[in-house]
Amino acid sequence: MAALIRQRLGECSPAERRVARALLAAYPAAGLGTVAALAERAEVSAPTVLRFLSRLGFGGYPEFQRALRDELTERETSPLTAYRAAERTGEPPAGALARAAARLPEAVSRTLVELPQGELDAAARLLADQQSRVTVAGGRFSRLLAHYLVLHLMQVRGGSRLLPASPVERTDMLVDMGRRDLVVLFDFRRYEEPTLALAREVTARGARVVLFTDRWLSPVAGLAEVVLPGRVESPSLYDSFVPALALVETVVAAVIDRLGPVAGTRLKAMEQAQQEFGIG
């Protein structure tokens, strides 16, 4: 739903955009109240809210809220709930290889097809800006993706770092954040409160946020300048990071394209430094 709202922003009137931003800023809670409450939050009339929902394809506010509640149920899915659901069906699953062959390629393809070109361009523009300092952070599992991204950025543009796990080092890094900082966050369903708290703190200090998330969108989406959603369908009970990894590699490719010869110069310097310092 949040992804749909962001996709339609460019088609909206100024008043309708206020409704969209009000929803995204407090998603999904802002959509669970009354029409009047949402209109008041957005500082528009109730008919404007309904016109905006019609633009999204909903026949009315009740239909919109049903869709939102259905999405909330999906957002809360965990490996345990997926396991229990599979038990209830009583149907033997196809083999792991067959499931992977069916689900993973489609999940990657849909992730890339559904990605708005404007969001990819905006992410590449921000990440290729060498005047900015890039900090990347993820959650319990998505930290793996964060590390993968930052290793590439270190090679092609420099000025990039992974937010450390140590509280002392993390505080040292965050205390100096400001307008020249770009923070890339990874947050997927069963969204992590510390990631949202981090996003609130860095944006309050003037930093900009690029978010990698799933198609239901992390609560961080309301604070992010760029949102890059991916599919999570997998052959197991766990959400897959394969589509997100494909998205990371697509962003890296776009950043290299935007950097042009600068990326080659940086790579050459890295190779020379490795030889000089006897590193790998």
Rosetta silent file (secondary structure, phi, psi, omega in degrees, C-alpha in Angstrom):
SEQUENCE: MAALIRQRLGECSPAERRVARALLAAYPAAGLGTVAALAERAEVSAPTVLRFLSRLGFGGYPEFQRALRDELTERETSPLTAYRAAERTGEPPAGALARAAARLPEAVSRTLVELPQGELDAAARLLADQQSRVTVAGGRFSRLLAHYLVLHLMQVRGGSRLLPASPVERTDMLVDMGRRDLVVLFDFRRYEEPTLALAREVTARGARVVLFTDRWLSPVAGLAEVVLPGRVESPSLYDSFVPALALVETVVAAVIDRLGPVAGTRLKAMEQAQQEFGIG
SCORE:     score description
SCORE:     0.000 S_00000001
   1 L     0.000  -48.858 -179.914    0.000    0.000    0.000 S_00000001
   2 H   -62.523  -36.725  177.787    2.712    2.476    0.952 S_00000001
   3 H   -64.125  -40.874  177.829    4.595    1.609   -2.233 S_00000001
   4 H   -62.216  -42.380  179.374    1.442    2.290   -4.263 S_00000001
   5 H   -60.456  -45.779 -179.908    1.006    5.644   -2.533 S_00000001
   6 H   -63.831  -38.068 -179.268    4.566    6.657   -3.342 S_00000001
   7 H   -64.709  -32.500 -175.281    4.162    5.565   -6.977 S_00000001
   8 H   -91.906   -1.823 -176.757    1.068    7.737   -7.428 S_00000001
   9 H   -54.163  -42.200 -176.753    2.440   10.880   -5.773 S_00000001
  10 H   -65.544  -19.306 -178.720    3.376   12.452   -9.090 S_00000001
  11 H   -89.958  -10.748 -169.285   -0.212   12.168  -10.349 S_00000001
  12 L   -85.259  154.931  170.367   -1.788   13.858   -7.335 S_00000001
  13 L   -73.193  164.775  178.211   -3.031   17.387   -6.802 S_00000001
  14 H   -55.018  -40.229 -179.903   -1.267   19.406   -4.052 S_00000001
  15 H   -68.000  -40.292  178.153   -4.088   18.637   -1.606 S_00000001
  16 H   -66.132  -34.742  177.199   -3.998   14.935   -2.433 S_00000001
  17 H   -63.916  -31.820  176.499   -0.224   14.915   -1.921 S_00000001
  18 H   -65.298  -37.354  175.962   -0.831   16.197    1.605 S_00000001
  19 H   -64.337  -45.501 -179.718   -3.027   13.147    2.232 S_00000001
  20 H   -59.439  -45.557 -177.685   -0.317   10.866    0.818 S_00000001
  21 H   -68.273  -35.475  177.420    2.385   12.418    2.975 S_00000001
  22 H   -64.182  -39.605  177.583    0.197   12.240    6.080 S_00000001
  23 H   -66.423  -45.761 -177.043   -0.323    8.525    5.466 S_00000001
  24 H   -68.757  -32.953 -177.332    3.351    7.842    4.806 S_00000001
  25 H   -68.916  -26.289  179.335    4.535    9.882    7.791 S_00000001
  26 L  -135.751   53.309 -175.278    2.556    7.704   10.212 S_00000001
  27 L   -86.398  135.868    0.277    2.096    4.521    8.227 S_00000001
  28 L   -95.731    0.559 -171.990   -0.023    2.469    8.727 S_00000001
  29 H   -55.358  -37.391 -176.410   -1.594    3.986   11.842 S_00000001
  30 H   -61.764  -25.466 -178.998   -2.787    7.118   10.033 S_00000001
  31 H   -91.486   -0.754 -175.905   -5.019    5.021    7.793 S_00000001
  32 L   -96.696   -7.320  177.010   -6.657    3.047   10.585 S_00000001
  33 L   -88.954 -157.604 -179.335   -8.648    5.925   12.065 S_00000001
  34 L   -84.811  164.948  174.585  -11.643    7.753   10.635 S_00000001
  35 H   -58.651  -42.516 -178.059  -11.802    9.734    7.410 S_00000001
  36 H   -62.380  -39.937 -179.664  -12.208   12.881    9.486 S_00000001
  37 H   -66.105  -41.141  178.578   -9.094   12.106   11.536 S_00000001
  38 H   -66.961  -40.041  178.264   -6.994   11.537    8.418 S_00000001
  39 H   -62.080  -41.068  179.237   -8.353   14.721    6.833 S_00000001
  40 H   -66.166  -41.800  179.127   -7.450   16.681    9.964 S_00000001
  41 H   -61.034  -38.710 -177.768   -3.952   15.174   10.052 S_00000001
  42 H   -87.834   -7.993 -178.063   -3.409   16.145    6.397 S_00000001
  43 L    60.082   46.828  175.771   -5.124   19.532    6.797 S_00000001
  44 L  -135.879  179.344  177.860   -7.524   18.841    3.930 S_00000001
  45 L   -86.470  160.085  176.829  -11.232   18.086    3.585 S_00000001
  46 H   -59.740  -41.582  176.593  -12.764   14.613    3.877 S_00000001
  47 H   -59.058  -32.043  177.209  -13.780   14.664    0.167 S_00000001
  48 H   -65.153  -40.549  176.607  -10.105   15.249   -0.721 S_00000001
  49 H   -59.377  -45.412 -178.392   -9.171   12.103    1.212 S_00000001
  50 H   -67.048  -36.954  176.260  -11.802   10.122   -0.693 S_00000001
  51 H   -63.344  -40.388  178.810  -10.644   11.527   -4.040 S_00000001
  52 H   -63.283  -44.133  179.546   -7.105   10.455   -3.216 S_00000001
  53 H   -65.437  -34.569  175.553   -8.243    6.930   -2.330 S_00000001
  54 H   -63.207  -38.230  177.839  -10.223    6.775   -5.563 S_00000001
  55 H   -62.769  -31.436  178.062   -7.027    7.649   -7.419 S_00000001
  56 H   -77.998  -11.517  178.228   -5.417    4.631   -5.740 S_00000001
  57 L   104.707   10.559 -179.357   -8.242    2.430   -7.020 S_00000001
  58 L   -96.156  142.562 -179.434  -10.394    2.088   -3.900 S_00000001
  59 L   -79.344  -10.880  179.586  -14.175    2.387   -3.996 S_00000001
  60 L   174.821  179.204 -176.909  -14.301    4.017   -0.586 S_00000001
  61 H   -67.160  -40.633  177.961  -12.707    4.328    2.838 S_00000001
  62 H   -59.537  -40.149  179.029  -13.937    0.934    4.167 S_00000001
  63 H   -64.384  -40.792  177.197  -12.364   -0.850    1.186 S_00000001
  64 H   -60.800  -45.035 -178.127   -9.089    1.006    1.771 S_00000001
  65 H   -68.529  -34.887  175.932   -9.058    0.037    5.450 S_00000001
  66 H   -61.924  -43.895  178.814   -9.787   -3.631    4.683 S_00000001
  67 H   -63.448  -38.563 -179.909   -6.813   -3.694    2.329 S_00000001
  68 H   -66.176  -41.586  179.572   -4.667   -1.996    4.958 S_00000001
  69 H   -68.056  -38.477  176.013   -5.642   -4.525    7.639 S_00000001
  70 H   -61.016  -39.825  179.161   -4.954   -7.430    5.287 S_00000001
  71 H   -65.380  -39.373  179.264   -1.523   -5.948    4.646 S_00000001
  72 H   -61.258  -38.118  177.243   -0.868   -5.625    8.375 S_00000001
  73 H   -61.788  -43.085  178.698   -1.549   -9.341    8.788 S_00000001
  74 H   -65.591  -38.008 -177.954    1.026  -10.117    6.088 S_00000001
  75 H   -62.870  -29.603 -175.630    3.537   -7.729    7.638 S_00000001
  76 L   -89.209    4.206 -179.615    3.436   -9.619   10.931 S_00000001
  77 L   -62.669  134.940  177.505    4.218  -13.007    9.370 S_00000001
  78 L  -125.684  167.868  175.736    7.103  -14.821   11.085 S_00000001
  79 H   -54.957  -36.151 -179.309    8.783  -18.180   10.410 S_00000001
  80 H   -68.384  -45.275  179.200    6.677  -19.673   13.216 S_00000001
  81 H   -65.718  -35.171  176.775    3.358  -18.407   11.841 S_00000001
  82 H   -65.375  -38.830  178.890    4.373  -19.601    8.368 S_00000001
  83 H   -64.409  -43.395  179.917    5.179  -23.038    9.820 S_00000001
  84 H   -66.315  -38.143  178.244    1.800  -23.247   11.554 S_00000001
  85 H   -64.141  -40.149  178.348   -0.005  -22.174    8.390 S_00000001
  86 H   -65.426  -36.672  177.846    1.784  -24.904    6.425 S_00000001
  87 H   -63.476  -39.031 -177.255    0.783  -27.450    9.074 S_00000001
  88 H   -67.055  -32.044 -178.561   -2.883  -26.441    8.762 S_00000001
  89 H   -68.193  -33.082  179.199   -2.977  -27.024    5.005 S_00000001
  90 L    69.597    8.176 -178.833   -1.900  -30.628    5.453 S_00000001
  91 L   -96.562  131.033  177.842   -0.549  -30.668    1.904 S_00000001
  92 L   -66.134  130.221 -179.159    2.965  -32.048    1.322 S_00000001
  93 L   -73.414  157.371  171.850    5.135  -29.288   -0.140 S_00000001
  94 L   -65.155  163.545  179.678    7.051  -29.641   -3.379 S_00000001
  95 L   -60.824  156.584 -177.186   10.769  -30.336   -2.993 S_00000001
  96 H   -58.511  -40.498 -178.673   13.031  -27.491   -1.914 S_00000001
  97 H   -65.002  -42.644  179.210   14.762  -27.340   -5.293 S_00000001
  98 H   -64.939  -40.647  178.956   11.471  -27.116   -7.182 S_00000001
  99 H   -64.460  -43.515 -179.814   10.187  -24.417   -4.834 S_00000001
 100 H   -63.152  -43.339 -179.125   13.391  -22.410   -5.188 S_00000001
 101 H   -63.497  -31.023 -179.221   13.354  -22.696   -8.985 S_00000001
 102 H   -82.925  -40.943 -168.925    9.775  -21.442   -9.071 S_00000001
 103 H   -91.759  -42.165 -172.473    9.861  -18.681   -6.472 S_00000001
 104 H   -66.600  -48.056  178.883   13.293  -17.064   -6.436 S_00000001
 105 H   -60.178  -39.101  179.472   13.603  -16.060  -10.121 S_00000001
 106 H   -66.374  -40.052  179.939   10.072  -14.646  -10.075 S_00000001
 107 H   -63.335  -41.671  177.797   10.739  -12.723   -6.850 S_00000001
 108 H   -64.933  -46.648 -178.260   13.884  -11.151   -8.318 S_00000001
 109 H   -60.607  -46.019 -178.447   12.144  -10.321  -11.595 S_00000001
 110 H   -67.144  -35.688  176.925    9.133   -8.724   -9.907 S_00000001
 111 H   -58.389  -46.894 -176.388   11.381   -6.734   -7.579 S_00000001
 112 H   -74.659  -36.958  179.232   13.239   -5.169  -10.495 S_00000001
 113 H   -68.108  -38.364 -176.683   10.164   -4.672  -12.697 S_00000001
 114 H   -81.687  -12.471 -178.460    8.195   -3.029   -9.886 S_00000001
 115 L   -69.057  121.497  177.089   11.040   -0.735   -8.794 S_00000001
 116 L   -63.460  130.895 -179.727   10.241    2.866   -9.815 S_00000001
 117 H   -57.683  -36.550 -179.545   12.996    4.182  -12.080 S_00000001
 118 H   -62.626  -35.576  178.754   12.876    7.494  -10.234 S_00000001
 119 H   -70.075  -41.060  177.153   13.728    5.842   -6.918 S_00000001
 120 H   -62.901  -44.603  179.810   16.697    4.005   -8.429 S_00000001
 121 H   -61.715  -41.508 -179.309   17.938    7.215  -10.055 S_00000001
 122 H   -66.139  -40.801  178.072   17.567    9.126   -6.790 S_00000001
 123 H   -62.960  -44.062 -179.979   19.461    6.463   -4.832 S_00000001
 124 H   -63.791  -40.715 -179.764   22.287    6.451   -7.375 S_00000001
 125 H   -62.359  -45.813 -178.950   22.482   10.251   -7.348 S_00000001
 126 H   -66.595  -42.498 -177.088   22.727   10.409   -3.558 S_00000001
 127 H   -74.090  -22.906  179.042   25.241    7.573   -3.279 S_00000001
 128 H   -87.623   -7.183  179.622   27.435    8.960   -6.057 S_00000001
 129 L   -75.910  105.364 -175.258   27.663   12.377   -4.385 S_00000001
 130 L   -77.291   -3.884  173.653   31.190   12.355   -3.004 S_00000001
 131 L   -79.127  -14.540 -179.209   30.505   15.431   -0.913 S_00000001
 132 L   -97.656  153.015  175.964   28.353   13.251    1.327 S_00000001
 133 E  -102.988  126.186 -173.411   29.528   10.784    3.949 S_00000001
 134 E  -102.473  128.155  174.429   27.718    7.442    3.698 S_00000001
 135 E  -121.458  132.017 -175.603   26.839    5.319    6.721 S_00000001
 136 E  -120.080  137.269 -179.215   25.127    1.959    6.214 S_00000001
 137 E  -145.782  148.923  176.841   23.232   -0.053    8.835 S_00000001
 138 L  -138.417 -175.021 -179.398   21.008   -3.112    8.980 S_00000001
 139 L   -98.132 -155.950 -174.878   19.230   -5.333   11.461 S_00000001
 140 L   -56.837  -46.680  179.118   19.919   -8.788   12.860 S_00000001
 141 L  -100.747  -39.262 -174.814   19.946  -10.462    9.446 S_00000001
 142 L   -70.457   -8.346  173.778   19.876   -7.519    7.043 S_00000001
 143 H   -59.809  -27.592  177.033   23.223   -6.327    8.417 S_00000001
 144 H   -61.758  -42.550  177.657   24.670   -8.858    5.962 S_00000001
 145 H   -67.179  -39.588  179.040   23.208   -6.843    3.083 S_00000001
 146 H   -60.730  -44.241 -179.905   24.426   -3.609    4.643 S_00000001
 147 H   -63.910  -41.395 -179.944   27.964   -4.972    4.864 S_00000001
 148 H   -61.274  -44.405  179.531   27.819   -6.193    1.262 S_00000001
 149 H   -64.234  -46.683 -173.758   26.735   -2.764    0.025 S_00000001
 150 H   -67.646  -31.105  176.513   29.316   -0.815    1.999 S_00000001
 151 H   -62.975  -37.581  176.598   32.175   -3.029    0.769 S_00000001
 152 H   -69.691  -43.163 -179.088   31.253   -2.086   -2.796 S_00000001
 153 H   -63.630  -36.814  177.364   30.897    1.607   -1.969 S_00000001
 154 H   -58.496  -36.119 -176.734   34.321    1.610   -0.319 S_00000001
 155 H   -77.624  -34.902 -171.514   35.835    0.413   -3.581 S_00000001
 156 H  -103.740  -15.777 -179.935   34.104    2.761   -6.016 S_00000001
 157 L  -141.988  -18.248 -178.447   33.606    6.011   -4.104 S_00000001
 158 L    69.995 -176.146  177.883   35.158    5.935   -0.636 S_00000001
 159 L    59.416   31.866 -176.582   33.749    7.909    2.277 S_00000001
 160 E  -129.793  145.286 -176.130   31.550    4.967    3.242 S_00000001
 161 E  -152.906  153.920  176.002   31.341    3.006    6.475 S_00000001
 162 E   -93.293  132.394  178.338   29.274    0.369    8.247 S_00000001
 163 L   -64.829  121.748 -175.114   27.630    1.492   11.478 S_00000001
 164 L   -71.057  158.615  179.270   29.435   -0.515   14.189 S_00000001
 165 L   -80.773  -29.505 -178.610   27.633   -2.743   16.683 S_00000001
 166 L   -62.230  127.871 -179.312   29.629   -1.493   19.677 S_00000001
 167 H   -56.507  -40.227 -178.576   27.611    1.162   21.590 S_00000001
 168 H   -66.473  -47.644  179.585   30.670    3.361   22.159 S_00000001
 169 H   -65.447  -38.900  179.512   31.775    3.282   18.513 S_00000001
 170 H   -63.102  -45.381  179.499   28.194    3.728   17.310 S_00000001
 171 H   -61.726  -43.012  178.989   27.686    6.776   19.528 S_00000001
 172 H   -58.781  -38.853 -178.402   30.964    8.288   18.331 S_00000001
 173 H   -73.608  -37.928 -174.507   29.843    7.895   14.728 S_00000001
 174 H   -79.691  -29.276 -172.661   26.317    9.217   15.253 S_00000001
 175 H   -63.776  -26.761 -177.645   27.091   12.229   17.412 S_00000001
 176 L   -97.002    7.300 -176.966   28.705   14.120   14.530 S_00000001
 177 L   -69.461  145.040  179.743   26.012   13.420   11.945 S_00000001
 178 L  -160.037 -152.983 -172.350   24.527   16.338   10.063 S_00000001
 179 L   -67.406  -20.372 -179.876   23.442   17.614    6.676 S_00000001
 180 L   -86.988    2.521 -176.278   26.407   16.160    4.798 S_00000001
 181 E   -97.949  141.005  172.219   25.513   12.632    5.905 S_00000001
 182 E  -119.670  125.568 -177.829   23.610   10.012    3.945 S_00000001
 183 E  -113.227  122.956  177.995   22.377    7.018    5.935 S_00000001
 184 E  -103.398  122.348 -176.908   21.414    3.802    4.138 S_00000001
 185 E  -118.199  144.639  174.413   19.175    1.534    6.207 S_00000001
 186 E  -115.782  123.245 -178.883   17.980   -2.040    5.684 S_00000001
 187 L  -150.190  118.549 -176.033   14.738   -2.980    7.455 S_00000001
 188 L  -120.873  168.267 -167.615   12.466   -5.895    6.589 S_00000001
 189 L   -56.286  154.352 -152.863    9.238   -7.225    8.052 S_00000001
 190 L    65.843   49.045 -172.913    9.105   -7.869   11.727 S_00000001
 191 L   -52.955  146.118 -172.211   10.671   -4.421   11.493 S_00000001
 192 L   -98.305  123.831 -177.359   13.202   -3.529   14.165 S_00000001
 193 H   -57.651  -39.505  178.070   12.449   -0.656   16.507 S_00000001
 194 H   -59.616  -31.352  178.356   16.147    0.336   16.891 S_00000001
 195 H   -68.892  -41.562  176.682   16.310    0.936   13.127 S_00000001
 196 H   -64.264  -42.137  178.441   13.292    3.254   13.275 S_00000001
 197 H   -62.175  -40.077  177.475   14.788    5.056   16.280 S_00000001
 198 H   -62.223  -44.344  179.768   18.051    5.465   14.366 S_00000001
 199 H   -61.656  -41.512  178.889   16.207    6.904   11.366 S_00000001
 200 H   -62.541  -42.777 -176.970   14.383    9.401   13.573 S_00000001
 201 H   -67.692  -46.286 -175.583   17.597   10.536   15.224 S_00000001
 202 H   -70.942  -35.467  177.716   19.671   10.982   12.070 S_00000001
 203 H   -69.915  -32.901  176.069   16.907   12.794   10.159 S_00000001
 204 H   -63.744  -26.908  178.924   16.432   15.107   13.141 S_00000001
 205 L   -88.829    0.004  176.334   20.122   15.971   12.753 S_00000001
 206 L   101.293   -3.058  179.004   19.653   16.769    9.065 S_00000001
 207 L   -73.266  154.981  175.661   20.911   13.537    7.495 S_00000001
 208 E  -101.311  153.698 -174.896   19.091   11.974    4.550 S_00000001
 209 E  -124.183  132.892  167.738   17.962    8.347    4.498 S_00000001
 210 E  -110.687  129.875 -174.651   17.856    5.734    1.739 S_00000001
 211 E  -117.125  127.172  166.493   15.837    2.675    2.742 S_00000001
 212 E   -98.836  127.300 -176.397   16.004   -0.901    1.461 S_00000001
 213 E  -151.853 -170.144  177.652   12.876   -2.753    2.621 S_00000001
 214 E   -98.139 -178.048 -173.642   10.154   -5.197    1.578 S_00000001
 215 L   -72.681  -12.929  175.970    6.980   -4.518   -0.388 S_00000001
 216 L   -86.864  -15.061  176.440    4.984   -3.778    2.780 S_00000001
 217 L    70.840  122.673  172.240    7.468   -1.026    3.662 S_00000001
 218 L   -60.372  152.850  173.264    9.212   -0.524    6.977 S_00000001
 219 H   -57.456  -19.771  177.829    7.944    2.319    9.193 S_00000001
 220 H   -64.056  -20.702 -177.197   11.226    4.025    8.270 S_00000001
 221 H   -55.441  -33.265  179.819    9.695    4.710    4.827 S_00000001
 222 H   -68.065  -16.414 -179.589    7.946    7.777    6.208 S_00000001
 223 L  -106.005  -11.473 -172.749   11.339    9.309    7.047 S_00000001
 224 L   -85.343  144.874  174.231   13.287    8.184    3.988 S_00000001
 225 L   -79.460  -32.084  178.932   14.086   10.314    0.964 S_00000001
 226 E  -133.314  134.805  178.635   14.370    7.189   -1.197 S_00000001
 227 E  -123.647  126.074 -177.735   12.613    3.850   -0.668 S_00000001
 228 E  -119.133   94.243 -176.654   13.746    0.693   -2.500 S_00000001
 229 E   -88.878  146.816  177.959   11.270   -2.157   -1.872 S_00000001
 230 E  -133.487  160.343  175.582   11.885   -5.788   -2.750 S_00000001
 231 L   -76.227  161.733 -178.330    9.978   -9.053   -2.764 S_00000001
 232 L  -132.521    8.547 -178.321   10.669  -11.691   -0.110 S_00000001
 233 L   -58.540  137.754 -174.793    9.095  -14.894   -1.500 S_00000001
 234 L  -144.533  169.062  176.995   11.294  -17.876   -0.720 S_00000001
 235 L   -83.413   -1.221 -175.501   11.354  -21.677   -0.798 S_00000001
 236 L  -124.087 -172.183  177.330   11.467  -21.849    3.015 S_00000001
 237 L   -73.351  -16.917 -176.424    9.685  -20.459    6.071 S_00000001
 238 L   -93.491  144.771  173.165   12.090  -17.517    6.070 S_00000001
 239 L   -63.398  144.202 -178.787   11.790  -14.429    3.905 S_00000001
 240 L   -89.154  140.407  171.789   14.378  -14.411    1.140 S_00000001
 241 L   -98.016    2.957  179.694   17.083  -11.771    0.808 S_00000001
 242 H   -59.987  -47.557  177.102   17.871  -12.900   -2.736 S_00000001
 243 H   -62.164  -38.827  178.817   15.668  -10.174   -4.314 S_00000001
 244 H   -64.681  -37.450  177.412   17.131   -7.569   -1.942 S_00000001
 245 H   -64.540  -40.754  175.955   20.640   -8.667   -2.909 S_00000001
 246 H   -61.936  -36.770  178.333   19.718   -8.249   -6.576 S_00000001
 247 H   -67.011  -41.976  176.775   18.441   -4.787   -5.707 S_00000001
 248 H   -59.214  -45.589 -178.100   21.711   -3.918   -3.945 S_00000001
 249 H   -67.130  -32.872  175.969   23.706   -5.020   -6.979 S_00000001
 250 H   -66.300  -41.995  178.135   21.441   -2.987   -9.263 S_00000001
 251 H   -64.189  -43.118  177.932   22.008    0.098   -7.124 S_00000001
 252 H   -58.926  -43.704  178.423   25.776   -0.496   -7.154 S_00000001
 253 H   -61.084  -41.356  179.862   25.675   -0.728  -10.960 S_00000001
 254 H   -67.240  -36.577  177.635   23.698    2.523  -11.150 S_00000001
 255 H   -65.477  -44.121  178.739   26.158    4.265   -8.819 S_00000001
 256 H   -61.719  -42.596  177.107   29.121    3.139  -10.946 S_00000001
 257 H   -58.201  -42.023 -176.863   27.346    4.384  -14.084 S_00000001
 258 H   -72.507  -36.361  179.553   26.799    7.752  -12.445 S_00000001
 259 H   -69.317  -32.257 -179.752   30.359    8.039  -11.121 S_00000001
 260 L    62.861 -134.927 -177.001   31.833    7.307  -14.538 S_00000001
 261 H   -60.139  -23.422  179.380   35.658    7.589  -14.669 S_00000001
 262 H   -58.727  -39.182  179.758   35.754    8.473  -10.968 S_00000001
 263 H   -64.012  -41.750  178.765   34.900    4.852  -10.127 S_00000001
 264 H   -64.217  -41.004  177.955   37.765    3.577  -12.279 S_00000001
 265 H   -61.657  -43.179  179.792   40.216    5.990  -10.661 S_00000001
 266 H   -64.871  -44.231  179.503   39.124    4.871   -7.213 S_00000001
 267 H   -60.971  -40.627  178.379   39.414    1.168   -8.116 S_00000001
 268 H   -63.509  -42.797  179.019   42.926    1.725   -9.466 S_00000001
 269 H   -63.904  -38.603  178.428   43.924    3.530   -6.271 S_00000001
 270 H   -64.601  -42.822  178.618   42.497    0.691   -4.174 S_00000001
 271 H   -61.046  -44.171 -179.634   44.453   -1.909   -6.168 S_00000001
 272 H   -64.487  -41.686 -179.837   47.684    0.057   -5.744 S_00000001
 273 H   -64.239  -39.721  178.352   47.103    0.500   -2.023 S_00000001
 274 H   -61.057  -40.479  179.173   46.478   -3.219   -1.583 S_00000001
 275 H   -68.285  -43.223 -178.037   49.794   -3.995   -3.271 S_00000001
 276 H   -64.377  -38.398 -177.341   51.694   -1.357   -1.292 S_00000001
 277 L   -93.102    2.151  178.871   50.294   -2.544    2.028 S_00000001
 278 L    64.442   36.990 -179.296   50.554   -6.235    1.148 S_00000001
 279 L  -100.299  121.919  172.273   46.834   -6.794    1.542 S_00000001
 280 L    29.961    0.000    0.000   45.295   -9.809   -0.224 S_00000001
